[in-house]
Short mmCIF file of C-alpha atoms in Angstrom, two decimals:
data_model
loop_
_atom_site.label_atom_id
_atom_site.label_comp_id
_atom_site.label_asym_id
_atom_site.label_seq_id
_atom_site.Cartn_x
_atom_site.Cartn_y
_atom_site.Cartn_z
CA MET O 1 130.57 51.03 187.22
CA LYS O 2 129.41 53.32 190.02
CA LEU O 3 130.95 56.31 188.25
CA SER O 4 129.15 55.40 185.03
CA THR O 5 125.83 55.06 186.88
CA LYS O 6 126.34 58.43 188.60
CA LYS O 7 127.15 60.10 185.29
CA PHE O 8 124.05 58.57 183.68
CA THR O 9 121.89 59.78 186.58
CA LEU O 10 123.28 63.33 186.33
CA THR O 11 122.65 63.31 182.59
CA ILE O 12 119.01 62.33 183.14
CA VAL O 13 118.60 65.06 185.77
CA TYR O 14 120.13 67.69 183.47
CA GLU O 15 117.90 66.60 180.58
CA LEU O 16 114.79 66.81 182.76
CA LEU O 17 115.78 70.27 184.00
CA LEU O 18 116.35 71.45 180.42
CA MET O 19 113.00 70.02 179.33
CA PHE O 20 111.28 71.80 182.22
CA ALA O 21 113.02 75.08 181.38
CA SER O 22 112.07 74.70 177.70
CA LEU O 23 108.43 74.03 178.54
CA THR O 24 108.39 77.00 180.92
CA MET O 25 109.72 79.35 178.22
CA PHE O 26 107.46 77.91 175.54
CA ALA O 27 104.34 77.99 177.75
CA PRO O 28 103.31 81.61 176.87
CA ILE O 29 103.53 80.85 173.14
CA LEU O 30 101.58 77.62 173.60
CA LEU O 31 98.89 79.43 175.62
CA ALA O 32 98.65 82.15 172.94
CA LEU O 33 98.30 79.49 170.24
CA ILE O 34 95.53 77.69 172.16
CA MET O 35 93.67 80.95 172.78
CA SER O 36 93.97 81.95 169.11
CA ILE O 37 92.04 78.89 167.89
CA GLN O 38 89.23 79.02 170.46
CA PRO O 39 85.92 80.97 170.58
CA PRO O 40 85.47 83.78 173.15
CA GLU O 41 83.42 81.63 175.53
CA PHE O 42 86.37 79.22 175.79
CA VAL O 43 88.89 82.00 176.42
CA PHE O 44 86.84 83.55 179.24
CA SER O 45 85.67 80.27 180.76
CA TYR O 46 86.15 79.71 184.47
CA PRO O 47 87.96 77.74 185.66
CA PRO O 48 90.34 78.31 182.72
CA ARG O 49 90.87 75.38 180.36
CA PHE O 50 94.26 74.72 178.86
CA LEU O 51 93.36 71.98 176.41
CA PRO O 52 91.88 73.19 173.10
CA LYS O 53 88.41 72.12 172.09
CA GLY O 54 88.32 72.12 168.29
CA PHE O 55 89.70 74.78 165.98
CA PHE O 56 88.09 78.22 165.69
CA VAL O 57 90.03 79.82 162.82
CA GLU O 58 87.65 82.78 162.59
CA ASN O 59 89.96 84.68 164.97
CA TYR O 60 92.64 84.81 162.28
CA PHE O 61 90.23 86.10 159.64
CA GLN O 62 88.96 88.77 162.04
CA ALA O 63 92.50 89.92 162.83
CA PHE O 64 93.07 90.61 159.14
CA LYS O 65 89.71 92.43 158.85
CA ILE O 66 90.05 94.81 161.80
CA VAL O 67 93.25 96.37 160.41
CA PRO O 68 95.11 95.94 157.10
CA PHE O 69 97.20 93.26 158.79
CA GLY O 70 98.51 91.71 155.58
CA ARG O 71 99.88 95.04 154.32
CA MET O 72 101.45 95.72 157.71
CA MET O 73 103.11 92.30 157.69
CA LEU O 74 104.61 93.08 154.28
CA ASN O 75 105.79 96.45 155.59
CA SER O 76 107.54 94.81 158.52
CA LEU O 77 109.05 92.14 156.28
CA LEU O 78 110.43 94.69 153.81
CA ILE O 79 111.82 96.89 156.59
CA ALA O 80 113.32 94.01 158.61
CA VAL O 81 114.99 92.38 155.60
CA SER O 82 116.39 95.70 154.37
CA ILE O 83 117.73 96.64 157.81
CA THR O 84 119.26 93.19 158.26
CA PHE O 85 121.10 93.29 154.95
CA GLY O 86 122.14 96.88 155.51
CA LYS O 87 123.58 96.12 158.94
CA LEU O 88 125.40 93.04 157.67
CA ILE O 89 126.97 94.95 154.76
CA THR O 90 128.06 98.00 156.77
CA GLY O 91 129.08 95.91 159.77
CA THR O 92 131.14 93.49 157.67
CA LEU O 93 132.96 96.24 155.79
CA ALA O 94 133.67 98.27 158.93
CA ALA O 95 134.78 95.20 160.89
CA TYR O 96 137.05 94.14 158.04
CA ALA O 97 138.65 97.57 157.96
CA TYR O 98 139.23 97.65 161.72
CA SER O 99 140.57 94.08 161.88
CA HIS O 100 142.80 93.93 158.79
CA PHE O 101 144.00 97.48 158.16
CA ARG O 102 145.90 100.07 160.15
CA PHE O 103 145.07 103.67 159.31
CA LYS O 104 145.40 107.00 161.05
CA GLY O 105 142.84 107.34 163.82
CA SER O 106 141.65 103.74 163.60
CA LYS O 107 141.91 103.07 167.33
CA VAL O 108 140.33 106.39 168.31
CA SER O 109 137.44 105.98 165.89
CA PHE O 110 136.90 102.41 167.08
CA TYR O 111 136.74 103.53 170.71
CA ILE O 112 134.27 106.26 169.76
CA LEU O 113 132.22 103.63 167.95
CA LEU O 114 132.19 101.48 171.09
CA ALA O 115 131.15 104.48 173.18
CA THR O 116 127.97 104.82 171.11
CA LEU O 117 126.84 101.46 172.51
CA PHE O 118 126.19 103.18 175.83
CA ILE O 119 123.84 105.76 174.31
CA PRO O 120 120.12 104.91 174.71
CA ALA O 121 119.36 105.76 171.09
CA GLU O 122 115.56 105.47 171.24
CA ILE O 123 115.44 108.05 174.03
CA VAL O 124 118.29 110.46 173.26
CA LEU O 125 118.27 110.47 169.46
CA ILE O 126 114.59 110.13 168.63
CA VAL O 127 113.83 113.91 168.55
CA PRO O 128 116.84 115.01 166.43
CA LEU O 129 116.39 111.98 164.21
CA PHE O 130 112.76 112.87 163.57
CA GLN O 131 113.76 116.45 162.77
CA ILE O 132 116.26 115.20 160.18
CA ILE O 133 113.71 112.84 158.67
CA SER O 134 111.16 115.67 158.47
CA LYS O 135 113.60 118.00 156.67
CA LEU O 136 114.41 115.25 154.18
CA GLY O 137 110.69 114.74 153.52
CA TRP O 138 110.86 111.08 154.51
CA VAL O 139 108.00 111.06 157.01
CA ASN O 140 105.53 108.29 156.22
CA THR O 141 108.00 106.52 153.90
CA TYR O 142 109.99 103.30 154.05
CA TRP O 143 113.25 105.29 153.96
CA ALA O 144 112.50 106.78 157.36
CA MET O 145 112.09 103.33 158.90
CA MET O 146 115.10 101.72 157.20
CA ILE O 147 117.97 104.16 156.58
CA PRO O 148 118.61 105.26 160.21
CA PHE O 149 119.09 101.65 161.31
CA MET O 150 121.29 100.26 158.54
CA ALA O 151 124.48 100.62 160.58
CA SER O 152 125.25 99.06 163.93
CA ALA O 153 128.17 99.45 166.32
CA THR O 154 127.28 96.09 167.86
CA ASN O 155 127.61 94.31 164.52
CA THR O 156 130.94 96.02 163.82
CA PHE O 157 132.35 95.07 167.21
CA LEU O 158 131.23 91.43 167.13
CA LEU O 159 132.36 90.85 163.54
CA ARG O 160 135.70 92.59 164.16
CA GLN O 161 136.39 90.32 167.12
CA HIS O 162 135.52 87.30 164.99
CA PHE O 163 137.64 88.42 162.04
CA LEU O 164 140.62 88.75 164.38
CA THR O 165 140.40 85.00 165.12
CA ILE O 166 141.01 84.10 161.46
CA PRO O 167 144.69 83.08 161.14
CA LYS O 168 146.85 85.67 159.38
CA GLU O 169 148.37 82.86 157.31
CA PHE O 170 145.15 82.77 155.29
CA LYS O 171 145.60 86.38 154.26
CA ASP O 172 149.29 85.86 153.46
CA ALA O 173 148.46 82.87 151.26
CA ALA O 174 145.72 84.81 149.48
CA MET O 175 148.01 87.77 148.85
CA ILE O 176 150.70 85.47 147.45
CA ASP O 177 148.11 84.03 145.05
CA GLY O 178 147.38 87.56 143.84
CA ALA O 179 144.04 88.12 145.62
CA THR O 180 143.00 91.70 146.31
CA ALA O 181 141.72 92.87 149.68
CA MET O 182 138.10 92.62 148.54
CA GLN O 183 138.66 89.17 147.02
CA TYR O 184 140.12 87.99 150.30
CA LEU O 185 137.05 89.35 152.10
CA THR O 186 134.49 87.80 149.77
CA LYS O 187 136.21 84.46 149.12
CA ILE O 188 137.92 83.73 152.44
CA VAL O 189 136.67 85.86 155.33
CA ILE O 190 132.94 85.81 154.63
CA PRO O 191 132.70 82.02 153.93
CA LEU O 192 134.60 81.35 157.18
CA SER O 193 132.23 83.70 159.03
CA ARG O 194 128.93 82.14 157.99
CA PRO O 195 127.94 81.07 161.53
CA MET O 196 128.65 84.53 162.94
CA LEU O 197 126.80 86.23 160.07
CA ALA O 198 123.83 83.90 160.57
CA GLY O 199 123.72 84.74 164.26
CA ALA O 200 123.92 88.44 163.48
CA SER O 201 121.13 88.04 160.88
CA ILE O 202 118.78 86.50 163.45
CA ILE O 203 119.51 89.20 166.02
CA ASN O 204 119.20 92.05 163.51
CA PHE O 205 116.03 90.71 161.92
CA THR O 206 114.38 90.16 165.30
CA TYR O 207 115.29 93.68 166.40
CA ALA O 208 113.98 95.25 163.20
CA TRP O 209 110.81 93.11 163.18
CA ASN O 210 109.96 94.07 166.77
CA MET O 211 110.48 97.83 166.37
CA TYR O 212 107.46 99.66 167.72
CA LEU O 213 108.14 103.23 168.87
CA TRP O 214 109.91 104.61 165.78
CA PRO O 215 107.50 103.16 163.17
CA MET O 216 104.57 104.44 165.21
CA ILE O 217 106.05 107.96 165.14
CA VAL O 218 107.10 108.25 161.48
CA ALA O 219 104.26 106.23 159.89
CA MET O 220 101.15 108.41 159.85
CA GLU O 221 98.99 106.29 157.55
CA ASP O 222 97.74 102.79 158.31
CA ARG O 223 99.16 101.45 155.04
CA MET O 224 102.69 102.34 156.23
CA LYS O 225 102.45 100.99 159.77
CA THR O 226 104.22 97.80 160.89
CA VAL O 227 102.92 94.59 162.40
CA GLN O 228 103.80 95.53 166.00
CA VAL O 229 101.75 98.71 165.66
CA ALA O 230 98.97 96.61 164.11
CA ILE O 231 98.74 94.43 167.22
CA ASN O 232 98.38 97.52 169.39
CA MET O 233 95.67 98.82 167.05
CA ILE O 234 93.78 95.54 167.41
CA ILE O 235 94.04 95.73 171.20
CA ASN O 236 92.64 99.27 171.13
CA ALA O 237 89.87 98.38 168.68
CA GLU O 238 86.35 97.35 169.59
CA SER O 239 87.43 93.73 169.79
CA SER O 240 89.95 94.48 172.53
CA ASN O 241 88.07 92.13 174.88
CA ASN O 242 88.38 89.26 172.42
CA TRP O 243 91.75 87.84 173.35
CA GLY O 244 91.36 85.10 170.77
CA ILE O 245 91.73 87.66 167.98
CA ILE O 246 94.60 89.42 169.75
CA MET O 247 96.44 86.13 170.25
CA ALA O 248 95.81 85.17 166.63
CA ALA O 249 97.49 88.38 165.48
CA THR O 250 100.34 87.76 167.92
CA ILE O 251 100.94 84.24 166.61
CA VAL O 252 101.01 85.49 163.00
CA ALA O 253 103.48 88.20 164.00
CA LEU O 254 105.72 85.61 165.70
CA MET O 255 105.97 83.28 162.72
CA PRO O 256 108.66 85.07 160.63
CA THR O 257 111.17 85.25 163.50
CA LEU O 258 110.47 81.65 164.54
CA LEU O 259 110.89 80.40 160.97
CA LEU O 260 114.14 82.34 160.53
CA PHE O 261 115.56 80.85 163.71
CA PHE O 262 114.38 77.38 162.69
CA PHE O 263 116.26 77.53 159.37
CA LEU O 264 119.40 79.16 160.79
CA GLN O 265 119.53 77.53 164.23
CA ASP O 266 122.53 75.31 163.45
CA LEU O 267 124.63 78.24 162.28
CA PHE O 268 123.35 80.34 165.19
CA VAL O 269 124.50 77.74 167.73
CA LYS O 270 127.90 77.59 166.03
CA SER O 271 128.21 81.36 166.28
CA LEU O 272 127.69 81.07 170.06
CA THR O 273 130.03 78.15 170.67
CA GLY O 274 132.96 79.38 168.61
CA SER O 275 134.24 80.52 165.27
CA GLY O 276 134.87 77.00 163.99
CA ILE O 277 138.55 77.74 163.26
CA LYS O 278 141.25 75.83 165.12
CA GLY O 279 144.92 76.56 165.53
#
């Protein structure tokens, strides 16, 4: 009885600590949301007030008027979705090759691939990459913001490690039934890897959605800029002192990543806790 009571008490303590940690991490988003629906006099009031007083939606309309925010949101969405799918396709195919086939130089090429993870790409590669993009005539185009990021060593490594956990008996059974290598990939490996692919999708989409430096460099016109650049433009505009408008733009920019995580959270958690295959 005493052991049961102690276990119940520890459970309550852990739950309270997790709730406190969750509230602490969510506090900045909650503060941004409150500021986004309040007039300027509320935002700059002293002492600061943390409870909203009505809904001032004009901040959201102003955010879309200061810059072409809607167009920039569509730009970011197109770029993020394309990069995510590109990384998943290239990462899956490369991981499948490294995990299920033995070819000359496979180990050496895989080690070289892993070595690229230690290269700070945005610092080391940005100048030569821009020179290549300029020679191809891709400056101020979607190609410049998508093509260079459609392959990922991280994706290849994580998916390879996951594919190695799939029992070899599955492949043997598929081969006996007459399945080709690609049929085994599409009908066995990929369905068994849904949690890992969902986790990779969230990570890749978030990375692509939050890109700032590269889109700012290669996108010269406002109609080609992304949402992260749009927020910086709003901060630098005349309304830079109106934090209600800035927070409204920030909340709108957060929504796609939050919605994606909301719909894929179950699969994302599974990808962190294990592959879901026993034996």
